[in-house]
Amino acid sequence: MNAGRHLGQLSACFAPDQPIITAEGVKRIADIGVGDRVLTHRHRFRKVEKVFTRPADKLLKVMLYKLPKVTLFITKEHPVLALRKKDLKCSGHLEWIKIGELTPGDYIALTYPKIVRDMPYLDLLHLLGREDYIEKDGFLYSRNRDIRTHIRKDGSVQVQVRNRSGELSDQVTPIKRFIPVDEDLLRLFGYYLSEGTVSDGRTVRFTFNKDERDYCEDILNIVGEKFGLSTHIESASGSRHWLSIRFHSISLAKVFVNLFDTGFDKKRIPEWIMLLPPEKQRGLLAGVFRGDSTVFLNGNNHNVRAVMSNPPLVYAIWQLLARNGIFAALGKETTPKLATQRPYRCQVAGLKGIHLMSELLNLPLHHNGNEWKREKFIDGYILTPIVSLEHIDYNGLVYNLEVEEDHSYVANMAAVHNCFVLPIEDSISSIFETIKQTALIHKSGGGTGFSFSNLRPKNDVVHTTAGISSGPVSFMKVFDAATEAIKQGGTRRGANMGILRVDHPDIVEFITCKRDISQLTNFNISVALTEEFMTAVKNDSEYDLINPRTGVKVKKMRARKIFDLIVQCAWESGEPGIIFLDRINRDNPTPEIGKIESTNPCGEQPLLPYESCNLGSINLSNMVIDGEIDYDKLAKTIHNAVHFLDNIIDINKFPLPEIEQMTRANRKIGLGIMGFAEMLFKLKIPYCSESAVEIAKKVMSFIESEGVKASCELAKQRGVFPN
């Protein structure tokens, strides 16, 4: 068994309109494709590896506090990162729980990007393109292109490029190349997102009401200082109620369009801005709320509400507020009669939120200091309570995603699992639930394999106890002790495979943990190597160690030093082995069911969670007749072996119902060999020769080919395997 918890598999899904947070903004789950990068419960973006659909007839309609009225349209089996209300004071630790097992008042974790990636300068040459612009004295000039087209007598076309007036155009105002990225520039960007537009590809325009002249002056100052451009304030279309600023600059227009697009419903905030330090992002929030918000009294306290007919933009503003410690309310407004898009709102309230708004808007906003918060903040997550859950009839497709590494994504700001591979999670409850199931498997004579890569590293913080963690190797010792205490089937002790990714911060302790041969005697261990690591070994360069709890890079290591340590320890004690999980998953026969993260204890068979290994070996020594390999006999043996192993699946008694379900659904078998050296001896071929290698290739190719044929014949008789 590959340790993990089987949670619904293909049964856990969302309705097609469910909003999902991606690196490009919020999208319907039905519009997400393989390769898209989605936000995960670890506050970072990871690629979607698979998209699944199936029909469904029942859904849960879930409403969460301070989020859109219907937050989740979800099947009841789908796990979410949650905390039951009754556990708030005792454990206070988040865990994956099926949404159908929760009740109103229980808490669901909300997540947002937490990575901070600063950018000191914005290089406009990168945005505008070297083909169209030339730098001179720190300014960018548009290339002068005089293109003439002539049609020859034979009908061919001649194109001439003649720059009679020089290489630099005097028709386009030059613009500064390097723009410091600071709070002022971000405030200009915020003004553009709320009140700016680009027309005809050559004019950037901002429009404000007559009482907001100071915002107009602010824009003039920022554009003048940053870009070296100037203009003046004018009445908008002759109106006394509106002010307008127009910058007639093709270059500036290209900058804004390339960064944000244009149009009230098309503007987006690029990912690099979403990851800037929060103090810089306050500038963008100031520009947005100055241009497109309403201040009003809610009882005795001020609230500030921004309303836009641009859902991705409003969701991005919510995330920027969250990065600044503010839990804003997110919701939908009523669609006006003549509107083409439904407006969304982001509303700020509470003492901390109003203090920030007062600072950003430069207004004396009031809050009396009294507030009762229903939300909680634990382990870096915002926890918001469930308001209601309603079972509804449904008739249509539902969707789910398989996401690399983190196996999770974010639906309407709520952290949800992708349900396919749920390895040992970073919690005491998950670890000891797996130990309990391991004990049951060992009792029946089975072995187990585990990936410990999700456990936080040694000395990392544990918020719930104000202590520090002991790391994966310490918990491996707990598994080892449990195995030692149980006799398998009353005759032999259990066996385990422990795997840790090479980019885990505790990788050195893991590699060396079996130098003392008296330790972890019930474990084989293997290091999961990545393509990135092997490239670094080849180039003799460094690679990053990543804290799995936060997704943050914590240290760099020289790849060859780690690889040499693996080799040295393997020479000393036979441990660790290595496993190329990314290569294995390229050939995963059932990728839609899940991602392979471990193997059986001896490493012969890569397995999904709750799959069991079903192994048999052909004695090649018995296939040699009169000094030659009898391929007819080998073929018959292969077909019999495949049939026999498939029968084992049906007659076997399984220790857990989850293992029985997964094994019968995938019907995976492992057909190997024994007696290879003895076969070579009978064939009079040296073991260390090239001829031995060629024989190995030929025999194994034959076994694979005939094994597939035998499997196809069984499929005709018994039907294809369920998954």
PDB file of C-alpha atoms in Angstrom, residues 163-423:
ATOM      1  CA  ASN A 163      14.792  56.292 -43.150  1.00  0.00           C
ATOM      2  CA  ARG A 164      15.451  59.642 -44.851  1.00  0.00           C
ATOM      3  CA  SER A 165      14.828  61.577 -41.642  1.00  0.00           C
ATOM      4  CA  GLY A 166      17.126  59.403 -39.505  1.00  0.00           C
ATOM      5  CA  GLU A 167      16.713  56.316 -37.391  1.00  0.00           C
ATOM      6  CA  LEU A 168      14.893  58.056 -34.501  1.00  0.00           C
ATOM      7  CA  SER A 169      11.307  59.197 -35.008  1.00  0.00           C
ATOM      8  CA  ASP A 170      10.523  62.816 -34.163  1.00  0.00           C
ATOM      9  CA  GLN A 171       6.779  62.043 -34.299  1.00  0.00           C
ATOM     10  CA  VAL A 172       6.681  59.990 -31.068  1.00  0.00           C
ATOM     11  CA  THR A 173       7.624  61.624 -27.743  1.00  0.00           C
ATOM     12  CA  PRO A 174      10.493  59.711 -26.091  1.00  0.00           C
ATOM     13  CA  ILE A 175       9.902  58.029 -22.737  1.00  0.00           C
ATOM     14  CA  LYS A 176      12.221  57.006 -19.887  1.00  0.00           C
ATOM     15  CA  ARG A 177      13.473  53.421 -20.077  1.00  0.00           C
ATOM     16  CA  PHE A 178      13.927  52.421 -16.418  1.00  0.00           C
ATOM     17  CA  ILE A 179      11.026  53.258 -14.097  1.00  0.00           C
ATOM     18  CA  PRO A 180      11.492  52.783 -10.325  1.00  0.00           C
ATOM     19  CA  VAL A 181       8.812  50.445  -8.982  1.00  0.00           C
ATOM     20  CA  ASP A 182       7.625  52.134  -5.789  1.00  0.00           C
ATOM     21  CA  GLU A 183       4.392  53.052  -4.050  1.00  0.00           C
ATOM     22  CA  ASP A 184       3.950  56.129  -6.302  1.00  0.00           C
ATOM     23  CA  LEU A 185       4.120  54.090  -9.520  1.00  0.00           C
ATOM     24  CA  LEU A 186       1.733  51.513  -8.071  1.00  0.00           C
ATOM     25  CA  ARG A 187      -0.683  54.309  -7.143  1.00  0.00           C
ATOM     26  CA  LEU A 188      -0.630  55.485 -10.784  1.00  0.00           C
ATOM     27  CA  PHE A 189      -1.393  51.909 -11.846  1.00  0.00           C
ATOM     28  CA  GLY A 190      -4.312  51.860  -9.403  1.00  0.00           C
ATOM     29  CA  TYR A 191      -5.691  55.092 -10.868  1.00  0.00           C
ATOM     30  CA  TYR A 192      -5.500  53.503 -14.325  1.00  0.00           C
ATOM     31  CA  LEU A 193      -7.266  50.307 -13.223  1.00  0.00           C
ATOM     32  CA  SER A 194     -10.161  52.293 -11.735  1.00  0.00           C
ATOM     33  CA  GLU A 195     -10.450  55.406 -13.909  1.00  0.00           C
ATOM     34  CA  GLY A 196      -8.088  55.009 -16.859  1.00  0.00           C
ATOM     35  CA  THR A 197      -8.465  53.888 -20.449  1.00  0.00           C
ATOM     36  CA  VAL A 198      -6.491  53.776 -23.685  1.00  0.00           C
ATOM     37  CA  SER A 199      -8.132  54.965 -26.909  1.00  0.00           C
ATOM     38  CA  ASP A 200      -6.919  54.537 -30.487  1.00  0.00           C
ATOM     39  CA  GLY A 201      -3.712  52.981 -29.204  1.00  0.00           C
ATOM     40  CA  ARG A 202      -2.194  56.416 -28.675  1.00  0.00           C
ATOM     41  CA  THR A 203      -4.000  58.246 -25.852  1.00  0.00           C
ATOM     42  CA  VAL A 204      -4.084  57.404 -22.129  1.00  0.00           C
ATOM     43  CA  ARG A 205      -7.024  59.080 -20.419  1.00  0.00           C
ATOM     44  CA  PHE A 206      -8.096  59.428 -16.769  1.00  0.00           C
ATOM     45  CA  THR A 207     -11.487  60.780 -15.715  1.00  0.00           C
ATOM     46  CA  PHE A 208     -12.475  62.020 -12.230  1.00  0.00           C
ATOM     47  CA  ASN A 209     -15.274  64.089 -10.778  1.00  0.00           C
ATOM     48  CA  LYS A 210     -14.730  67.791 -10.146  1.00  0.00           C
ATOM     49  CA  ASP A 211     -14.009  67.260  -6.425  1.00  0.00           C
ATOM     50  CA  GLU A 212     -11.038  64.997  -7.163  1.00  0.00           C
ATOM     51  CA  ARG A 213      -8.631  67.548  -8.649  1.00  0.00           C
ATOM     52  CA  ASP A 214      -5.971  66.508  -6.129  1.00  0.00           C
ATOM     53  CA  TYR A 215      -5.995  62.999  -7.659  1.00  0.00           C
ATOM     54  CA  CYS A 216      -5.500  64.566 -11.097  1.00  0.00           C
ATOM     55  CA  GLU A 217      -2.551  66.567  -9.784  1.00  0.00           C
ATOM     56  CA  ASP A 218      -1.116  63.387  -8.287  1.00  0.00           C
ATOM     57  CA  ILE A 219      -1.243  61.645 -11.686  1.00  0.00           C
ATOM     58  CA  LEU A 220       0.429  64.609 -13.434  1.00  0.00           C
ATOM     59  CA  ASN A 221       3.262  64.577 -10.892  1.00  0.00           C
ATOM     60  CA  ILE A 222       3.840  60.800 -11.076  1.00  0.00           C
ATOM     61  CA  VAL A 223       3.779  60.603 -14.892  1.00  0.00           C
ATOM     62  CA  GLY A 224       6.076  63.617 -15.154  1.00  0.00           C
ATOM     63  CA  GLU A 225       8.586  62.228 -12.673  1.00  0.00           C
ATOM     64  CA  LYS A 226       8.499  58.599 -13.790  1.00  0.00           C
ATOM     65  CA  PHE A 227       8.030  58.804 -17.553  1.00  0.00           C
ATOM     66  CA  GLY A 228       9.104  62.346 -18.422  1.00  0.00           C
ATOM     67  CA  LEU A 229       5.725  63.225 -19.962  1.00  0.00           C
ATOM     68  CA  SER A 230       3.392  66.143 -19.261  1.00  0.00           C
ATOM     69  CA  THR A 231      -0.118  67.383 -20.009  1.00  0.00           C
ATOM     70  CA  HIS A 232      -2.839  69.422 -18.283  1.00  0.00           C
ATOM     71  CA  ILE A 233      -6.194  68.993 -16.546  1.00  0.00           C
ATOM     72  CA  GLU A 234      -9.296  69.798 -18.573  1.00  0.00           C
ATOM     73  CA  SER A 235     -13.035  69.529 -18.267  1.00  0.00           C
ATOM     74  CA  ALA A 236     -14.274  66.229 -19.655  1.00  0.00           C
ATOM     75  CA  SER A 237     -16.206  66.853 -22.877  1.00  0.00           C
ATOM     76  CA  GLY A 238     -17.070  70.371 -21.730  1.00  0.00           C
ATOM     77  CA  SER A 239     -18.765  69.100 -18.540  1.00  0.00           C
ATOM     78  CA  ARG A 240     -18.536  71.081 -15.314  1.00  0.00           C
ATOM     79  CA  HIS A 241     -18.824  67.921 -13.238  1.00  0.00           C
ATOM     80  CA  TRP A 242     -15.928  65.888 -14.598  1.00  0.00           C
ATOM     81  CA  LEU A 243     -12.191  66.402 -15.003  1.00  0.00           C
ATOM     82  CA  SER A 244     -10.045  64.701 -17.603  1.00  0.00           C
ATOM     83  CA  ILE A 245      -6.332  64.113 -18.152  1.00  0.00           C
ATOM     84  CA  ARG A 246      -5.095  62.953 -21.556  1.00  0.00           C
ATOM     85  CA  PHE A 247      -1.544  61.874 -22.356  1.00  0.00           C
ATOM     86  CA  HIS A 248      -1.052  61.742 -26.123  1.00  0.00           C
ATOM     87  CA  SER A 249       1.759  59.185 -26.119  1.00  0.00           C
ATOM     88  CA  ILE A 250       1.844  56.004 -28.174  1.00  0.00           C
ATOM     89  CA  SER A 251       4.615  54.684 -25.936  1.00  0.00           C
ATOM     90  CA  LEU A 252       2.738  55.295 -22.658  1.00  0.00           C
ATOM     91  CA  ALA A 253      -0.402  53.789 -24.182  1.00  0.00           C
ATOM     92  CA  LYS A 254       1.543  50.636 -25.113  1.00  0.00           C
ATOM     93  CA  VAL A 255       2.922  50.391 -21.571  1.00  0.00           C
ATOM     94  CA  PHE A 256      -0.537  50.439 -19.969  1.00  0.00           C
ATOM     95  CA  VAL A 257      -2.103  48.086 -22.524  1.00  0.00           C
ATOM     96  CA  ASN A 258       0.774  45.600 -22.303  1.00  0.00           C
ATOM     97  CA  LEU A 259       0.641  45.637 -18.516  1.00  0.00           C
ATOM     98  CA  PHE A 260      -3.098  45.756 -17.830  1.00  0.00           C
ATOM     99  CA  ASP A 261      -5.063  45.729 -21.124  1.00  0.00           C
ATOM    100  CA  THR A 262      -7.837  48.312 -21.487  1.00  0.00           C
ATOM    101  CA  GLY A 263     -11.614  48.330 -21.155  1.00  0.00           C
ATOM    102  CA  PHE A 264     -13.646  48.254 -17.925  1.00  0.00           C
ATOM    103  CA  ASP A 265     -14.111  44.471 -18.010  1.00  0.00           C
ATOM    104  CA  LYS A 266     -10.784  43.425 -19.546  1.00  0.00           C
ATOM    105  CA  LYS A 267      -8.192  44.947 -17.225  1.00  0.00           C
ATOM    106  CA  ARG A 268      -6.042  42.509 -15.247  1.00  0.00           C
ATOM    107  CA  ILE A 269      -3.273  42.834 -12.641  1.00  0.00           C
ATOM    108  CA  PRO A 270      -0.136  40.943 -13.761  1.00  0.00           C
ATOM    109  CA  GLU A 271       1.350  38.299 -11.492  1.00  0.00           C
ATOM    110  CA  TRP A 272       4.545  40.236 -10.763  1.00  0.00           C
ATOM    111  CA  ILE A 273       2.506  43.038  -9.197  1.00  0.00           C
ATOM    112  CA  MET A 274       0.520  40.503  -7.128  1.00  0.00           C
ATOM    113  CA  LEU A 275       3.824  39.306  -5.615  1.00  0.00           C
ATOM    114  CA  LEU A 276       5.402  42.697  -4.815  1.00  0.00           C
ATOM    115  CA  PRO A 277       6.015  43.613  -1.162  1.00  0.00           C
ATOM    116  CA  PRO A 278       2.701  44.575   0.533  1.00  0.00           C
ATOM    117  CA  GLU A 279       3.938  48.075   1.338  1.00  0.00           C
ATOM    118  CA  LYS A 280       4.310  48.792  -2.394  1.00  0.00           C
ATOM    119  CA  GLN A 281       0.947  47.195  -3.143  1.00  0.00           C
ATOM    120  CA  ARG A 282      -0.713  49.708  -0.827  1.00  0.00           C
ATOM    121  CA  GLY A 283      -0.017  52.271  -3.551  1.00  0.00           C
ATOM    122  CA  LEU A 284      -2.115  50.314  -6.047  1.00  0.00           C
ATOM    123  CA  LEU A 285      -4.889  49.908  -3.467  1.00  0.00           C
ATOM    124  CA  ALA A 286      -4.824  53.677  -2.873  1.00  0.00           C
ATOM    125  CA  GLY A 287      -5.248  54.409  -6.584  1.00  0.00           C
ATOM    126  CA  VAL A 288      -8.061  51.876  -7.010  1.00  0.00           C
ATOM    127  CA  PHE A 289     -10.063  52.978  -3.962  1.00  0.00           C
ATOM    128  CA  ARG A 290      -9.532  56.678  -4.695  1.00  0.00           C
ATOM    129  CA  GLY A 291     -10.860  56.213  -8.193  1.00  0.00           C
ATOM    130  CA  ASP A 292     -13.668  53.726  -7.681  1.00  0.00           C
ATOM    131  CA  SER A 293     -14.987  53.503  -4.124  1.00  0.00           C
ATOM    132  CA  THR A 294     -17.761  54.804  -1.892  1.00  0.00           C
ATOM    133  CA  VAL A 295     -17.372  55.746   1.771  1.00  0.00           C
ATOM    134  CA  PHE A 296     -20.480  55.281   3.908  1.00  0.00           C
ATOM    135  CA  LEU A 297     -21.551  54.863   7.532  1.00  0.00           C
ATOM    136  CA  ASN A 298     -22.581  51.405   8.726  1.00  0.00           C
ATOM    137  CA  GLY A 299     -24.023  52.183  12.137  1.00  0.00           C
ATOM    138  CA  ASN A 300     -21.445  54.391  13.831  1.00  0.00           C
ATOM    139  CA  ASN A 301     -18.485  53.209  11.769  1.00  0.00           C
ATOM    140  CA  HIS A 302     -17.299  53.964   8.267  1.00  0.00           C
ATOM    141  CA  ASN A 303     -17.114  51.287   5.573  1.00  0.00           C
ATOM    142  CA  VAL A 304     -15.420  51.608   2.177  1.00  0.00           C
ATOM    143  CA  ARG A 305     -16.762  49.759  -0.857  1.00  0.00           C
ATOM    144  CA  ALA A 306     -15.208  49.387  -4.323  1.00  0.00           C
ATOM    145  CA  VAL A 307     -17.580  48.184  -7.055  1.00  0.00           C
ATOM    146  CA  MET A 308     -16.405  47.124 -10.535  1.00  0.00           C
ATOM    147  CA  SER A 309     -17.880  45.130 -13.413  1.00  0.00           C
ATOM    148  CA  ASN A 310     -14.656  43.148 -13.597  1.00  0.00           C
ATOM    149  CA  PRO A 311     -14.596  40.020 -11.365  1.00  0.00           C
ATOM    150  CA  PRO A 312     -10.872  39.154 -11.876  1.00  0.00           C
ATOM    151  CA  LEU A 313      -9.903  42.682 -10.863  1.00  0.00           C
ATOM    152  CA  VAL A 314     -12.098  42.652  -7.746  1.00  0.00           C
ATOM    153  CA  TYR A 315     -10.753  39.239  -6.695  1.00  0.00           C
ATOM    154  CA  ALA A 316      -7.201  40.556  -7.150  1.00  0.00           C
ATOM    155  CA  ILE A 317      -7.974  43.589  -4.964  1.00  0.00           C
ATOM    156  CA  TRP A 318      -9.298  41.215  -2.265  1.00  0.00           C
ATOM    157  CA  GLN A 319      -6.017  39.286  -2.376  1.00  0.00           C
ATOM    158  CA  LEU A 320      -3.920  42.457  -2.115  1.00  0.00           C
ATOM    159  CA  LEU A 321      -5.935  43.493   0.937  1.00  0.00           C
ATOM    160  CA  ALA A 322      -5.382  40.024   2.449  1.00  0.00           C
ATOM    161  CA  ARG A 323      -1.621  40.407   1.881  1.00  0.00           C
ATOM    162  CA  ASN A 324      -1.915  43.617   3.923  1.00  0.00           C
ATOM    163  CA  GLY A 325      -3.710  41.836   6.772  1.00  0.00           C
ATOM    164  CA  ILE A 326      -7.277  42.853   5.853  1.00  0.00           C
ATOM    165  CA  PHE A 327     -10.137  40.354   5.500  1.00  0.00           C
ATOM    166  CA  ALA A 328     -12.491  42.235   3.180  1.00  0.00           C
ATOM    167  CA  ALA A 329     -15.990  41.178   2.174  1.00  0.00           C
ATOM    168  CA  LEU A 330     -16.301  39.887  -1.393  1.00  0.00           C
ATOM    169  CA  GLY A 331     -19.640  39.661  -3.169  1.00  0.00           C
ATOM    170  CA  LYS A 332     -21.873  40.300  -6.166  1.00  0.00           C
ATOM    171  CA  GLU A 333     -24.030  43.360  -6.791  1.00  0.00           C
ATOM    172  CA  THR A 334     -27.356  43.473  -8.615  1.00  0.00           C
ATOM    173  CA  THR A 335     -26.864  43.879 -12.363  1.00  0.00           C
ATOM    174  CA  PRO A 336     -28.166  47.267 -13.611  1.00  0.00           C
ATOM    175  CA  LYS A 337     -30.771  47.133 -16.388  1.00  0.00           C
ATOM    176  CA  LEU A 338     -28.517  48.378 -19.185  1.00  0.00           C
ATOM    177  CA  ALA A 339     -25.322  46.723 -17.932  1.00  0.00           C
ATOM    178  CA  THR A 340     -23.549  43.978 -19.881  1.00  0.00           C
ATOM    179  CA  GLN A 341     -21.543  42.696 -16.900  1.00  0.00           C
ATOM    180  CA  ARG A 342     -22.566  41.947 -13.320  1.00  0.00           C
ATOM    181  CA  PRO A 343     -20.720  44.198 -10.835  1.00  0.00           C
ATOM    182  CA  TYR A 344     -18.670  42.742  -7.978  1.00  0.00           C
ATOM    183  CA  ARG A 345     -17.837  44.503  -4.722  1.00  0.00           C
ATOM    184  CA  CYS A 346     -14.939  44.445  -2.293  1.00  0.00           C
ATOM    185  CA  GLN A 347     -15.920  46.039   1.023  1.00  0.00           C
ATOM    186  CA  VAL A 348     -13.556  47.037   3.829  1.00  0.00           C
ATOM    187  CA  ALA A 349     -14.732  47.354   7.429  1.00  0.00           C
ATOM    188  CA  GLY A 350     -13.317  46.816  10.924  1.00  0.00           C
ATOM    189  CA  LEU A 351     -10.793  48.802  12.927  1.00  0.00           C
ATOM    190  CA  LYS A 352      -7.664  47.684  11.041  1.00  0.00           C
ATOM    191  CA  GLY A 353      -9.315  47.958   7.626  1.00  0.00           C
ATOM    192  CA  ILE A 354     -10.710  51.447   8.189  1.00  0.00           C
ATOM    193  CA  HIS A 355      -7.374  52.623   9.564  1.00  0.00           C
ATOM    194  CA  LEU A 356      -5.727  51.482   6.298  1.00  0.00           C
ATOM    195  CA  MET A 357      -8.454  53.088   4.162  1.00  0.00           C
ATOM    196  CA  SER A 358      -8.101  56.367   6.071  1.00  0.00           C
ATOM    197  CA  GLU A 359      -4.392  56.329   5.263  1.00  0.00           C
ATOM    198  CA  LEU A 360      -4.849  55.413   1.575  1.00  0.00           C
ATOM    199  CA  LEU A 361      -7.717  57.821   0.890  1.00  0.00           C
ATOM    200  CA  ASN A 362      -6.239  60.575   3.065  1.00  0.00           C
ATOM    201  CA  LEU A 363      -9.618  60.984   4.778  1.00  0.00           C
ATOM    202  CA  PRO A 364     -10.553  61.125   8.498  1.00  0.00           C
ATOM    203  CA  LEU A 365     -12.573  57.897   8.629  1.00  0.00           C
ATOM    204  CA  HIS A 366     -14.117  56.797  11.920  1.00  0.00           C
ATOM    205  CA  HIS A 367     -14.264  53.522  13.812  1.00  0.00           C
ATOM    206  CA  ASN A 368     -15.310  53.362  17.462  1.00  0.00           C
ATOM    207  CA  GLY A 369     -12.888  50.538  18.260  1.00  0.00           C
ATOM    208  CA  ASN A 370     -15.582  48.007  19.146  1.00  0.00           C
ATOM    209  CA  GLU A 371     -15.795  44.983  16.864  1.00  0.00           C
ATOM    210  CA  TRP A 372     -16.784  41.339  17.019  1.00  0.00           C
ATOM    211  CA  LYS A 373     -14.973  39.189  14.494  1.00  0.00           C
ATOM    212  CA  ARG A 374     -16.406  35.906  13.285  1.00  0.00           C
ATOM    213  CA  GLU A 375     -13.249  35.081  11.316  1.00  0.00           C
ATOM    214  CA  LYS A 376     -10.114  33.519  12.846  1.00  0.00           C
ATOM    215  CA  PHE A 377      -6.445  33.603  11.844  1.00  0.00           C
ATOM    216  CA  ILE A 378      -4.540  30.292  12.288  1.00  0.00           C
ATOM    217  CA  ASP A 379      -1.378  28.907  10.650  1.00  0.00           C
ATOM    218  CA  GLY A 380      -1.262  31.799   8.189  1.00  0.00           C
ATOM    219  CA  TYR A 381      -4.819  31.202   6.946  1.00  0.00           C
ATOM    220  CA  ILE A 382      -7.985  33.249   7.254  1.00  0.00           C
ATOM    221  CA  LEU A 383     -10.671  30.960   8.693  1.00  0.00           C
ATOM    222  CA  THR A 384     -14.209  31.959   7.843  1.00  0.00           C
ATOM    223  CA  PRO A 385     -17.290  30.155   9.201  1.00  0.00           C
ATOM    224  CA  ILE A 386     -19.809  28.250   7.095  1.00  0.00           C
ATOM    225  CA  VAL A 387     -23.096  30.170   7.024  1.00  0.00           C
ATOM    226  CA  SER A 388     -25.191  27.501   5.313  1.00  0.00           C
ATOM    227  CA  LEU A 389     -25.060  24.206   3.400  1.00  0.00           C
ATOM    228  CA  GLU A 390     -27.947  23.198   1.158  1.00  0.00           C
ATOM    229  CA  HIS A 391     -28.342  19.943  -0.774  1.00  0.00           C
ATOM    230  CA  ILE A 392     -29.707  20.602  -4.263  1.00  0.00           C
ATOM    231  CA  ASP A 393     -30.655  18.523  -7.302  1.00  0.00           C
ATOM    232  CA  TYR A 394     -28.376  18.986 -10.287  1.00  0.00           C
ATOM    233  CA  ASN A 395     -28.195  17.562 -13.772  1.00  0.00           C
ATOM    234  CA  GLY A 396     -24.966  18.248 -15.621  1.00  0.00           C
ATOM    235  CA  LEU A 397     -21.193  17.917 -15.723  1.00  0.00           C
ATOM    236  CA  VAL A 398     -18.935  18.573 -12.749  1.00  0.00           C
ATOM    237  CA  TYR A 399     -15.197  19.315 -12.887  1.00  0.00           C
ATOM    238  CA  ASN A 400     -12.067  18.563 -10.914  1.00  0.00           C
ATOM    239  CA  LEU A 401      -8.367  19.342 -11.310  1.00  0.00           C
ATOM    240  CA  GLU A 402      -5.168  17.420 -10.623  1.00  0.00           C
ATOM    241  CA  VAL A 403      -2.486  19.926  -9.534  1.00  0.00           C
ATOM    242  CA  GLU A 404       1.242  19.229  -9.420  1.00  0.00           C
ATOM    243  CA  GLU A 405       3.056  18.907  -6.087  1.00  0.00           C
ATOM    244  CA  ASP A 406       0.482  20.519  -3.782  1.00  0.00           C
ATOM    245  CA  HIS A 407      -2.586  18.502  -4.910  1.00  0.00           C
ATOM    246  CA  SER A 408      -4.905  21.403  -4.109  1.00  0.00           C
ATOM    247  CA  TYR A 409      -6.412  24.555  -5.575  1.00  0.00           C
ATOM    248  CA  VAL A 410      -8.432  27.554  -4.426  1.00  0.00           C
ATOM    249  CA  ALA A 411     -12.150  27.864  -5.201  1.00  0.00           C
ATOM    250  CA  ASN A 412     -13.643  31.280  -4.442  1.00  0.00           C
ATOM    251  CA  MET A 413     -10.716  31.832  -2.018  1.00  0.00           C
ATOM    252  CA  ALA A 414     -11.415  28.522  -0.165  1.00  0.00           C
ATOM    253  CA  ALA A 415      -8.626  25.910  -0.125  1.00  0.00           C
ATOM    254  CA  VAL A 416      -9.806  22.584  -1.568  1.00  0.00           C
ATOM    255  CA  HIS A 417      -8.027  19.306  -2.267  1.00  0.00           C
ATOM    256  CA  ASN A 418      -7.832  17.769  -5.734  1.00  0.00           C
ATOM    257  CA  CYS A 419      -8.821  14.416  -4.140  1.00  0.00           C
ATOM    258  CA  PHE A 420      -6.603  12.073  -6.081  1.00  0.00           C
ATOM    259  CA  VAL A 421      -3.381  11.670  -4.144  1.00  0.00           C
ATOM    260  CA  LEU A 422      -3.545  12.631  -0.501  1.00  0.00           C
ATOM    261  CA  PRO A 423      -0.160  11.681   1.015  1.00  0.00           C
TER     262      PRO A 423
END
